[in-house]
Coordinates of C-alpha atoms and ligand atoms in Angstrom, one line a residue:
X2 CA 58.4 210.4 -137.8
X3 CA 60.2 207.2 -138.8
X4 CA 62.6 206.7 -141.4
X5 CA 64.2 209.1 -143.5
X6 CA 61.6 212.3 -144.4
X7 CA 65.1 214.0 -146.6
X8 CA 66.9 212.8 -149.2
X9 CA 69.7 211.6 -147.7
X10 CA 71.3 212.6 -151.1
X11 CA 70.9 216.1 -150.5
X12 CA 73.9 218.1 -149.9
X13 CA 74.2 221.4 -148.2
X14 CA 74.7 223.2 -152.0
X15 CA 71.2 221.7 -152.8
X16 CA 73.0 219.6 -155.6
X17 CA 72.5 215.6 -155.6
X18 CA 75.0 213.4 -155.8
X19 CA 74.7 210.2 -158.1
X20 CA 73.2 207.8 -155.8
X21 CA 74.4 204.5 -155.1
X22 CA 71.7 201.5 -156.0
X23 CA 69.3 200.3 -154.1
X24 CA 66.0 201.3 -152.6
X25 CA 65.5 203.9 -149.4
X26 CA 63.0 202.9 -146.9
X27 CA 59.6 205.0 -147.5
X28 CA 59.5 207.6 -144.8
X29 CA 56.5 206.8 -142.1
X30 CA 54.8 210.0 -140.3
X31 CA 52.5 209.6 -137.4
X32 CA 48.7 210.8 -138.5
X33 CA 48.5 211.2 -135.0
X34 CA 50.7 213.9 -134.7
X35 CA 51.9 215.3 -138.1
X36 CA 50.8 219.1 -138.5
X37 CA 49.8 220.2 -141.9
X38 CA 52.6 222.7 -141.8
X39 CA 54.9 219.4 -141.9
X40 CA 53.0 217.6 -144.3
X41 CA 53.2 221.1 -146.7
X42 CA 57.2 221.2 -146.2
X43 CA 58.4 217.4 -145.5
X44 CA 56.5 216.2 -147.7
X45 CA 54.4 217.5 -150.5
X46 CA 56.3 220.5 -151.8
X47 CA 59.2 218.9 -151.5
X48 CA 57.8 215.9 -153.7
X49 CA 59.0 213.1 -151.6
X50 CA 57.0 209.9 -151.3
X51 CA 55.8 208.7 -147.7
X52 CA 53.5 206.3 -145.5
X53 CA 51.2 208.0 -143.3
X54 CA 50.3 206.1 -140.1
X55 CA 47.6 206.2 -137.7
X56 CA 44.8 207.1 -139.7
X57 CA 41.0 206.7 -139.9
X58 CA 40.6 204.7 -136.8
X59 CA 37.3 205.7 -136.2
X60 CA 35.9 205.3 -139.7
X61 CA 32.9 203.3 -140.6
X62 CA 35.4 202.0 -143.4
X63 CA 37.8 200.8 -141.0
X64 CA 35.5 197.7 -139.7
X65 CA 33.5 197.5 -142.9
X66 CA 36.0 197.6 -145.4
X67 CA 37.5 194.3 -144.7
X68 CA 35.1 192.3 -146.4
X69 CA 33.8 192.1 -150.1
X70 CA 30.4 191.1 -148.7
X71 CA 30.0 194.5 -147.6
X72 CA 30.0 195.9 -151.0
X73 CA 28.2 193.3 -152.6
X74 CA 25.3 194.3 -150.0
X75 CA 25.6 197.9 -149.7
X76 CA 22.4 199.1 -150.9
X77 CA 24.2 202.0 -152.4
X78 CA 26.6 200.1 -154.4
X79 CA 25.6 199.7 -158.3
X80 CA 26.7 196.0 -158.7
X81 CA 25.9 196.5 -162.1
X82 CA 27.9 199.6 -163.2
X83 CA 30.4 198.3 -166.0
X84 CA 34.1 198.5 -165.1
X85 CA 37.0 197.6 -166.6
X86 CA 39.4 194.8 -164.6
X87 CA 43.0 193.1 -164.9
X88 CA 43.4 189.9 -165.1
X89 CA 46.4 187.8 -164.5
X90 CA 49.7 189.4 -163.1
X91 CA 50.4 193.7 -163.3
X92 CA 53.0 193.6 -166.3
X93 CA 51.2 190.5 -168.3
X94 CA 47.6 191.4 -167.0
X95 CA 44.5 191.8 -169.4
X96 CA 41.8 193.4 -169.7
X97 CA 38.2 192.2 -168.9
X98 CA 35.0 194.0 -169.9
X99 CA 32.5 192.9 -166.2
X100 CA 30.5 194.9 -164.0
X101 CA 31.1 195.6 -160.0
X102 CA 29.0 193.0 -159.0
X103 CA 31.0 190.5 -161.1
X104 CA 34.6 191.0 -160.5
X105 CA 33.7 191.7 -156.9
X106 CA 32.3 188.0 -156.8
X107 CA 34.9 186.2 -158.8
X108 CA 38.0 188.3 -156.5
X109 CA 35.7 187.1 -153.3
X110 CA 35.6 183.4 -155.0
X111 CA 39.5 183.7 -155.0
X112 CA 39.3 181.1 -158.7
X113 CA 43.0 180.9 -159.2
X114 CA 44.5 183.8 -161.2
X115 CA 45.0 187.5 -159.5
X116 CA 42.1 189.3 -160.6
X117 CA 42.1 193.2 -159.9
X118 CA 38.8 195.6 -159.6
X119 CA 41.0 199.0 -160.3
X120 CA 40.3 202.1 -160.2
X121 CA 36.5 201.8 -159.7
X122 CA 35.1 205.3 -160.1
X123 CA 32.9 204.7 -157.1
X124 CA 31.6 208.4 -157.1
X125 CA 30.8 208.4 -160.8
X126 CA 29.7 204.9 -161.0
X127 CA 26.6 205.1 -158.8
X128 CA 28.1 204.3 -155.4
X129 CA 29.2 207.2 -153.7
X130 CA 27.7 206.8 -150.7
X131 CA 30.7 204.7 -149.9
X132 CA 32.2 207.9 -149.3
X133 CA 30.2 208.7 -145.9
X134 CA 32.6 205.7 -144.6
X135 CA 35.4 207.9 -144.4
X136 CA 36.5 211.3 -143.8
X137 CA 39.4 212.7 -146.9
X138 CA 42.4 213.8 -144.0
X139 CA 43.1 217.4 -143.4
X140 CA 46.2 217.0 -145.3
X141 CA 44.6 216.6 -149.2
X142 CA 41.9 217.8 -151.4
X143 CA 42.3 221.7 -150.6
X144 CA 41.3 223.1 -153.5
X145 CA 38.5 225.8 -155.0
X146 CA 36.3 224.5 -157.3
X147 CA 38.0 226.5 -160.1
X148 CA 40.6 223.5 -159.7
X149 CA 38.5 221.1 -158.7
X150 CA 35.5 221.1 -161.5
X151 CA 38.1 222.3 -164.5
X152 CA 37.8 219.9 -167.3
X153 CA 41.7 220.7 -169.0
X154 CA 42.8 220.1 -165.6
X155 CA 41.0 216.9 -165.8
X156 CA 38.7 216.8 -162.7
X157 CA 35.0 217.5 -164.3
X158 CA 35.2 214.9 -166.6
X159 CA 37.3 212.1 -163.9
X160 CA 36.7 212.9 -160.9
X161 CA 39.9 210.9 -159.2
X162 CA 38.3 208.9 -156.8
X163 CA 38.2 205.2 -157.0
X164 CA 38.6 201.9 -155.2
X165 CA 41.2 199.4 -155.5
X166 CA 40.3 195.8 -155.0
X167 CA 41.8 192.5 -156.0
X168 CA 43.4 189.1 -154.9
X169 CA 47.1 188.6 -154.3
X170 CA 49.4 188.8 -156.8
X171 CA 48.0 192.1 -158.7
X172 CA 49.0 195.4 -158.7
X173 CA 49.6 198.4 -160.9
X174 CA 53.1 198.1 -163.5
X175 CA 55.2 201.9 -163.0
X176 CA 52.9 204.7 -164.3
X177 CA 52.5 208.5 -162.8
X178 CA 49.4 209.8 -162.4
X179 CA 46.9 211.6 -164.1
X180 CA 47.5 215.6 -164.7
X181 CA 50.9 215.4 -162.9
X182 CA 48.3 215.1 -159.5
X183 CA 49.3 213.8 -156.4
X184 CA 47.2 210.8 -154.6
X185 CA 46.6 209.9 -151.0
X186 CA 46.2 205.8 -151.6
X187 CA 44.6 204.5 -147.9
X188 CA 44.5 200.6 -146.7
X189 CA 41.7 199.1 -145.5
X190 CA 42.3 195.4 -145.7
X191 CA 46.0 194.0 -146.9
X192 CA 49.2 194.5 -147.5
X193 CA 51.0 196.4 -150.4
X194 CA 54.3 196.6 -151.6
X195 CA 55.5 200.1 -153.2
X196 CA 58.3 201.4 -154.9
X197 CA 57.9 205.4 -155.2
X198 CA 60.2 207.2 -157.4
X199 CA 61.1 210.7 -155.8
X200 CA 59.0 214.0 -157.6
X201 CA 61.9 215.4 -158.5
X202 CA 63.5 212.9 -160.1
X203 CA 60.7 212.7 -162.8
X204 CA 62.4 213.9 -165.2
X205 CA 65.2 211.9 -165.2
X206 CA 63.0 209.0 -165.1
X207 CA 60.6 209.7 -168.2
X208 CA 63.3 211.0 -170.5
X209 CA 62.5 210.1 -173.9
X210 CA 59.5 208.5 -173.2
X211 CA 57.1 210.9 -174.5
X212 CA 53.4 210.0 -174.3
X213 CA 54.3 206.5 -172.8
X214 CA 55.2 207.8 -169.5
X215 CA 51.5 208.6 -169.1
X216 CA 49.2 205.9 -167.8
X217 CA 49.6 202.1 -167.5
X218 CA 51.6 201.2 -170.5
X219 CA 53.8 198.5 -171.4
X220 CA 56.7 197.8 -174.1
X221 CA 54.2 196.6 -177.0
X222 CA 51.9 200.3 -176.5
X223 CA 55.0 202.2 -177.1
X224 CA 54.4 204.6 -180.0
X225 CA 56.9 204.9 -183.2
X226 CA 60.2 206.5 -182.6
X227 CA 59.3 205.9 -178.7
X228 CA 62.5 203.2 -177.5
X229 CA 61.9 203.6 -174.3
X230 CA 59.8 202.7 -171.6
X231 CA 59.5 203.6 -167.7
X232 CA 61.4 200.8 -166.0
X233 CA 59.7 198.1 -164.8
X234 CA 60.2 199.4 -160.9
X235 CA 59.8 195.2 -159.8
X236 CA 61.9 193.7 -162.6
X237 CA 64.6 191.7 -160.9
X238 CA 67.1 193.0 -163.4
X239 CA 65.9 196.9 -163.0
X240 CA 69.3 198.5 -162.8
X241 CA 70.7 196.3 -165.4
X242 CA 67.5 196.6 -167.9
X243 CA 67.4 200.4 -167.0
X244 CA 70.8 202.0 -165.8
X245 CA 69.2 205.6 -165.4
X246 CA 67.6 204.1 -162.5
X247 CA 70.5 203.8 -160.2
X248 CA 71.3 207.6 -160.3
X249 CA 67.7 208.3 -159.4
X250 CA 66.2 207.9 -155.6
X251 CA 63.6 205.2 -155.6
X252 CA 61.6 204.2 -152.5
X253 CA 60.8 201.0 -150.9
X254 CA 58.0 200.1 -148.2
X255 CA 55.1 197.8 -146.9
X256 CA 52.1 199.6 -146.1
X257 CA 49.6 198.2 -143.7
X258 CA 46.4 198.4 -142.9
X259 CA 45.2 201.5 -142.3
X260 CA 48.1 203.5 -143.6
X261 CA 48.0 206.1 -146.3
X262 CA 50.7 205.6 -149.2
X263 CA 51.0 209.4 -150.6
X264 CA 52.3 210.3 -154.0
X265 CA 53.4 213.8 -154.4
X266 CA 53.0 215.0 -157.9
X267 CA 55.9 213.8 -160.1
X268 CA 55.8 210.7 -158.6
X269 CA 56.6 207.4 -160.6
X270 CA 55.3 204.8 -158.8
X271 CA 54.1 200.8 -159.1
X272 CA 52.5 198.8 -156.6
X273 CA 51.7 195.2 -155.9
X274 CA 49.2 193.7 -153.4
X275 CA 51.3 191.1 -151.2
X276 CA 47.8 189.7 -150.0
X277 CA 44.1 190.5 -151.0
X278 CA 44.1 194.0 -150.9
X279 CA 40.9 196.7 -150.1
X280 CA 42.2 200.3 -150.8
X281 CA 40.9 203.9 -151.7
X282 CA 42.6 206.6 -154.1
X283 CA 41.7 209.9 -153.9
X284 CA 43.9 212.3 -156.8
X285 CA 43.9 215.5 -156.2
X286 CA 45.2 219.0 -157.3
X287 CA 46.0 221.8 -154.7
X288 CA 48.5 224.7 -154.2
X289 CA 51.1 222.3 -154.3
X290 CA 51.2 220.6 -157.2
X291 CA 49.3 223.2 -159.8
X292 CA 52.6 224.4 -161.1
X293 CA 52.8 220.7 -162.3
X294 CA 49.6 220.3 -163.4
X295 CA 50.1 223.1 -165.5
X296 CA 53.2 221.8 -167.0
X297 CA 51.4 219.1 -167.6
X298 CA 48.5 220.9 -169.4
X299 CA 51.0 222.7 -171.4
X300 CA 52.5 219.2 -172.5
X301 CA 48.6 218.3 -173.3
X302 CA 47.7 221.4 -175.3
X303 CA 51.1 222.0 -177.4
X304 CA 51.7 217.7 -178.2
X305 CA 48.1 216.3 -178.5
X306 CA 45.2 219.0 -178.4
X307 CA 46.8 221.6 -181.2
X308 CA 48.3 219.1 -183.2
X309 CA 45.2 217.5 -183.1
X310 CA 43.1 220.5 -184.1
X311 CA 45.2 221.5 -187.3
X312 CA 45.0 217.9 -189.0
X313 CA 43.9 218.3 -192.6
X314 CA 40.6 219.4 -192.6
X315 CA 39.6 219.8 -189.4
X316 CA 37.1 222.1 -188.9
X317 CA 37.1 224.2 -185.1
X318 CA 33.4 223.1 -184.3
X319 CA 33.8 219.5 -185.0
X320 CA 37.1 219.5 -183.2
X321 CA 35.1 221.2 -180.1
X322 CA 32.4 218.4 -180.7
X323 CA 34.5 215.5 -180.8
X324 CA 36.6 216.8 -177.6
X325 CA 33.5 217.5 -175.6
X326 CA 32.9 213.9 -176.2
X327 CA 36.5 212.5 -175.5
X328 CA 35.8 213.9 -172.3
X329 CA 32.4 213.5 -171.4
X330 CA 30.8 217.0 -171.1
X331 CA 28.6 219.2 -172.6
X332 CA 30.2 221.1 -176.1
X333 CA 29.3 224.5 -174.0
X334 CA 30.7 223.6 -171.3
X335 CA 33.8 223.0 -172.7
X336 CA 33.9 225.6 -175.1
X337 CA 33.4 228.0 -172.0
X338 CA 36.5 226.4 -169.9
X339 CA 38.7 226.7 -173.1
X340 CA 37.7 230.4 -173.5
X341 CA 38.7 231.3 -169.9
X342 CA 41.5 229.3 -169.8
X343 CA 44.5 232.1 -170.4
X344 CA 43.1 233.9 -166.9
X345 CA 43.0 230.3 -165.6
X346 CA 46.3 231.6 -162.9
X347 CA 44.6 235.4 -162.3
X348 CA 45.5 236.8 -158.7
X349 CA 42.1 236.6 -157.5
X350 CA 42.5 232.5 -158.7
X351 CA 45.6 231.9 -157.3
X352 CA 44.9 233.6 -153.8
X353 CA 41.8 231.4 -153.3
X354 CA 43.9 228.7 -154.5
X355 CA 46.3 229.3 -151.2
X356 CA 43.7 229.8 -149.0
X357 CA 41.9 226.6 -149.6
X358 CA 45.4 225.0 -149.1
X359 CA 46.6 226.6 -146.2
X360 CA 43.1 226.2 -144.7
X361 CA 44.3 222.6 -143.7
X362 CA 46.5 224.4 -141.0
X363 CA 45.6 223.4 -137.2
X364 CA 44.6 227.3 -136.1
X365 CA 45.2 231.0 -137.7
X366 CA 48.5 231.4 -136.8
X367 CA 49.5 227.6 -138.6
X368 CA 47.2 228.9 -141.2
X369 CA 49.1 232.5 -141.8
X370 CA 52.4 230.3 -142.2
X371 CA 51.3 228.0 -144.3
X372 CA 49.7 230.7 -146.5
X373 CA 53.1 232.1 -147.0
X374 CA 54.7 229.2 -147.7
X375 CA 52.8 228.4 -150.1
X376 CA 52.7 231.9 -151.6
X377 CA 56.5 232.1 -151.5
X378 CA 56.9 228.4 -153.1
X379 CA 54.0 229.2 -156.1
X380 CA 55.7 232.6 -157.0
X381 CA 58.3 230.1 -158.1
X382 CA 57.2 227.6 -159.5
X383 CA 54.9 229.2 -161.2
X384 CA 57.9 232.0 -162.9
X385 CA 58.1 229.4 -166.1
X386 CA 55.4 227.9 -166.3
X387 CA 52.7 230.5 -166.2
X388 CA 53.6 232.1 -169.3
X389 CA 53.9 228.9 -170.6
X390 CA 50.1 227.7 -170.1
X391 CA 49.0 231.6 -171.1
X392 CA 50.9 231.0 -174.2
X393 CA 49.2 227.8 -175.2
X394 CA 46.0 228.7 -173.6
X395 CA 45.4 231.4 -175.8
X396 CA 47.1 229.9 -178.9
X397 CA 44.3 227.2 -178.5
X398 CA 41.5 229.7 -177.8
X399 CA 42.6 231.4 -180.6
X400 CA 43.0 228.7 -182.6
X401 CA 39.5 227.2 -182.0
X402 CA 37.7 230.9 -181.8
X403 CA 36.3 230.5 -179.1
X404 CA 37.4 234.7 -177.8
Ligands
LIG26 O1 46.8 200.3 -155.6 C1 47.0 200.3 -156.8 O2 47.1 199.2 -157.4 C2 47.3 201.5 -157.7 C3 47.2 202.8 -157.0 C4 47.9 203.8 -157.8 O3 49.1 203.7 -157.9 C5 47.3 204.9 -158.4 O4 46.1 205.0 -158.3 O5 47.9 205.7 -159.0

């Protein structure tokens, strides 16, 4: 491993000092040789932001990834799926109604300003077949479908896979992803340019930001009685514009083709392509970050789905009915995840929860350890924040009578 995997913050009492400004290289580990065990400790429960080299060699994706032609004549690609792209630089960017087909021809025209195909839900827009280019690393996406295909925790309803692809001089402004997941972010043609907040210091980072932490959002979206915004992580005055910054540890490195960027969950993170840039984003949920999804559900259900469902008149079928719809499944279906949802963290859950984690491991006796680990590490996490979710889980339920 290169770099620094530790904070090199960290005292021996566990307590941080405030850190002096300026970035820490991003941490490199070798693909070739980094156990799962390793990547479980170093790096995602312990929330710190790295570069994985040395991976995906041998996939298809590795030779055919490095030209927009290849998408444009992939049989399996819907050219004409509609998508949403940026235009014009990540913090002044707008948007643009197209389809595939189009902003994949105007980026492979290269016309003048950056122009940005992101997050293409390949897999829900038709052309997941690009997914038999490449094979998801032992490392992520370890999870039972009770996580994977549960709509509050987001997955059903967006799946979390995408593709990235645009002309220099785009990128994605700070933002921290979707249910508190974490993302495995893989280069096949490029160069990017991160700066990766460490997980633990998101809450020093989104203090009183409220909703506008969440998702691409600039200074004009903030909401009323939200001042704040999260710092613009590639303003040239950062520390000056946004002083918390300097007491927090924020991450600097290029990654090259055919590195993975990961970002634990808790991560704050922008990005900006240096050149044309060809990349795949794969969110996920696991053992490791569902005590964070959770708080994040929590945050969901007690500031926007309650509130929501007591506004005057608001009757608990058409709230169910116009949620379904928000999020794109069936009115049963989501009346049946909202009814489970207090024994959402049962035993029997959480156990298959660490076994499909800890089955990452290289052989039984990696996978025993790992088990434990994990076991040991969700026991606490999970002390606060169980209740918690129960709490509002059945609150909602309740609320909605759906028992
Ligand atoms: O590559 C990008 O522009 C953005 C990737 C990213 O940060 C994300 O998907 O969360």
């Amino acid at each position: 491993m290169e770099g620094n995997s530790r904070s090199p913050h960290a005292t021996a009492s566990g307590r941080r000092p405030e850190v002096a400004q300026g970035h820490l290289p991003l941490p490199v580990a070798d693909g070739g040789s980094l156990t799962y065990e390793e990547f479980l400790v170093r790096y995602a429960l312990a929330r710190q932001p790295c570069f994985i080299k040395n991976v995906g060699a041998q996939w298809p994706a590795t030779t055919n990834w490095r030209n927009i032609r290849y998408f444009l004549e992939h049989e399996g690609v819907d050219l004409e799926y509609e998508v949403e792209a940026a235009a014009g630089p990540p913090c002044e960017s707008r948007e643009v109604e197209t389809t595939v087909g189009e902003a994949l021809r105007r980026i492979e025209a290269g016309s003048g300003e950056p122009f940005y195909l992101s997050a293409w839900p390949y897999v829900r827009g038709n052309s997941g077949s690009l997914a038999d280019d490449f094979v998801v690393p032992r490392y992520f996406e370890r999870s039972p479908k009770w996580v994977s295909h549960n709509v509050v925790l987001g997955n059903a309803a967006t799946d979390m896979k995408w593709l990235y692809i645009g002309s220099k001089g785009t990128g994605s402004p700070t933002h921290i992803d979707t249910n508190l997941s974490s993302a495995w972010l893989w280069l096949a043609r490029g160069r990017k340019e991160w700066v990766c907040a460490h997980g633990d210091d998101y809450e020093l980072l989104t203090e009183g930001i409220g909703s506008a932490a969440y998702g691409y959002k600039n200074e004009s979206d903030s909401e009323e009685g939200e001042t704040e915004t999260l710092p613009d992580f590639f303003h040239p005055e950062l520390y000056e514009r946004w002083p918390k910054v300097s007491s927090a540890r924020l991450y600097h490195g290029f990654q090259e083709e055919g590195m993975i960027c990961f970002n634990p969950s808790r991560c704050v993170h922008a990005v900006r392509n240096v050149c044309d840039s060809i990349s795949l984003t794969h969110n996920f949920l696991d053992a490791t970050n569902v005590a964070d999804a959770m708080f994040d559900a929590c945050r969901s259900m007690n500031e926007e789905i309650l509130p929501m469902s007591m506004e005057p008149g608001m009757k608990p079928k058409t709230f169910v009915k116009m949620l379904a719809k928000m999020m794109g499944i069936s009115r049963k279906e989501l009346s049946k995840t909202l009814s489970e949802l207090p024994g959402l963290l049962c035993d029997e859950n959480l156990s298959s929860l660490i076994d499909a984690a800890a089955s990452g491991a290289e052989d039984e006796e990696s996978k025993r350890k790992c088990a434990e680990i994990l076991r040991r590490e969700l026991e606490v996490r999970l002390r606060e924040v169980k209740p918690a979710f129960v709490s509002a889980a059945t609150t909602l339920r309740d609320k909605l009578g759906l028992v």
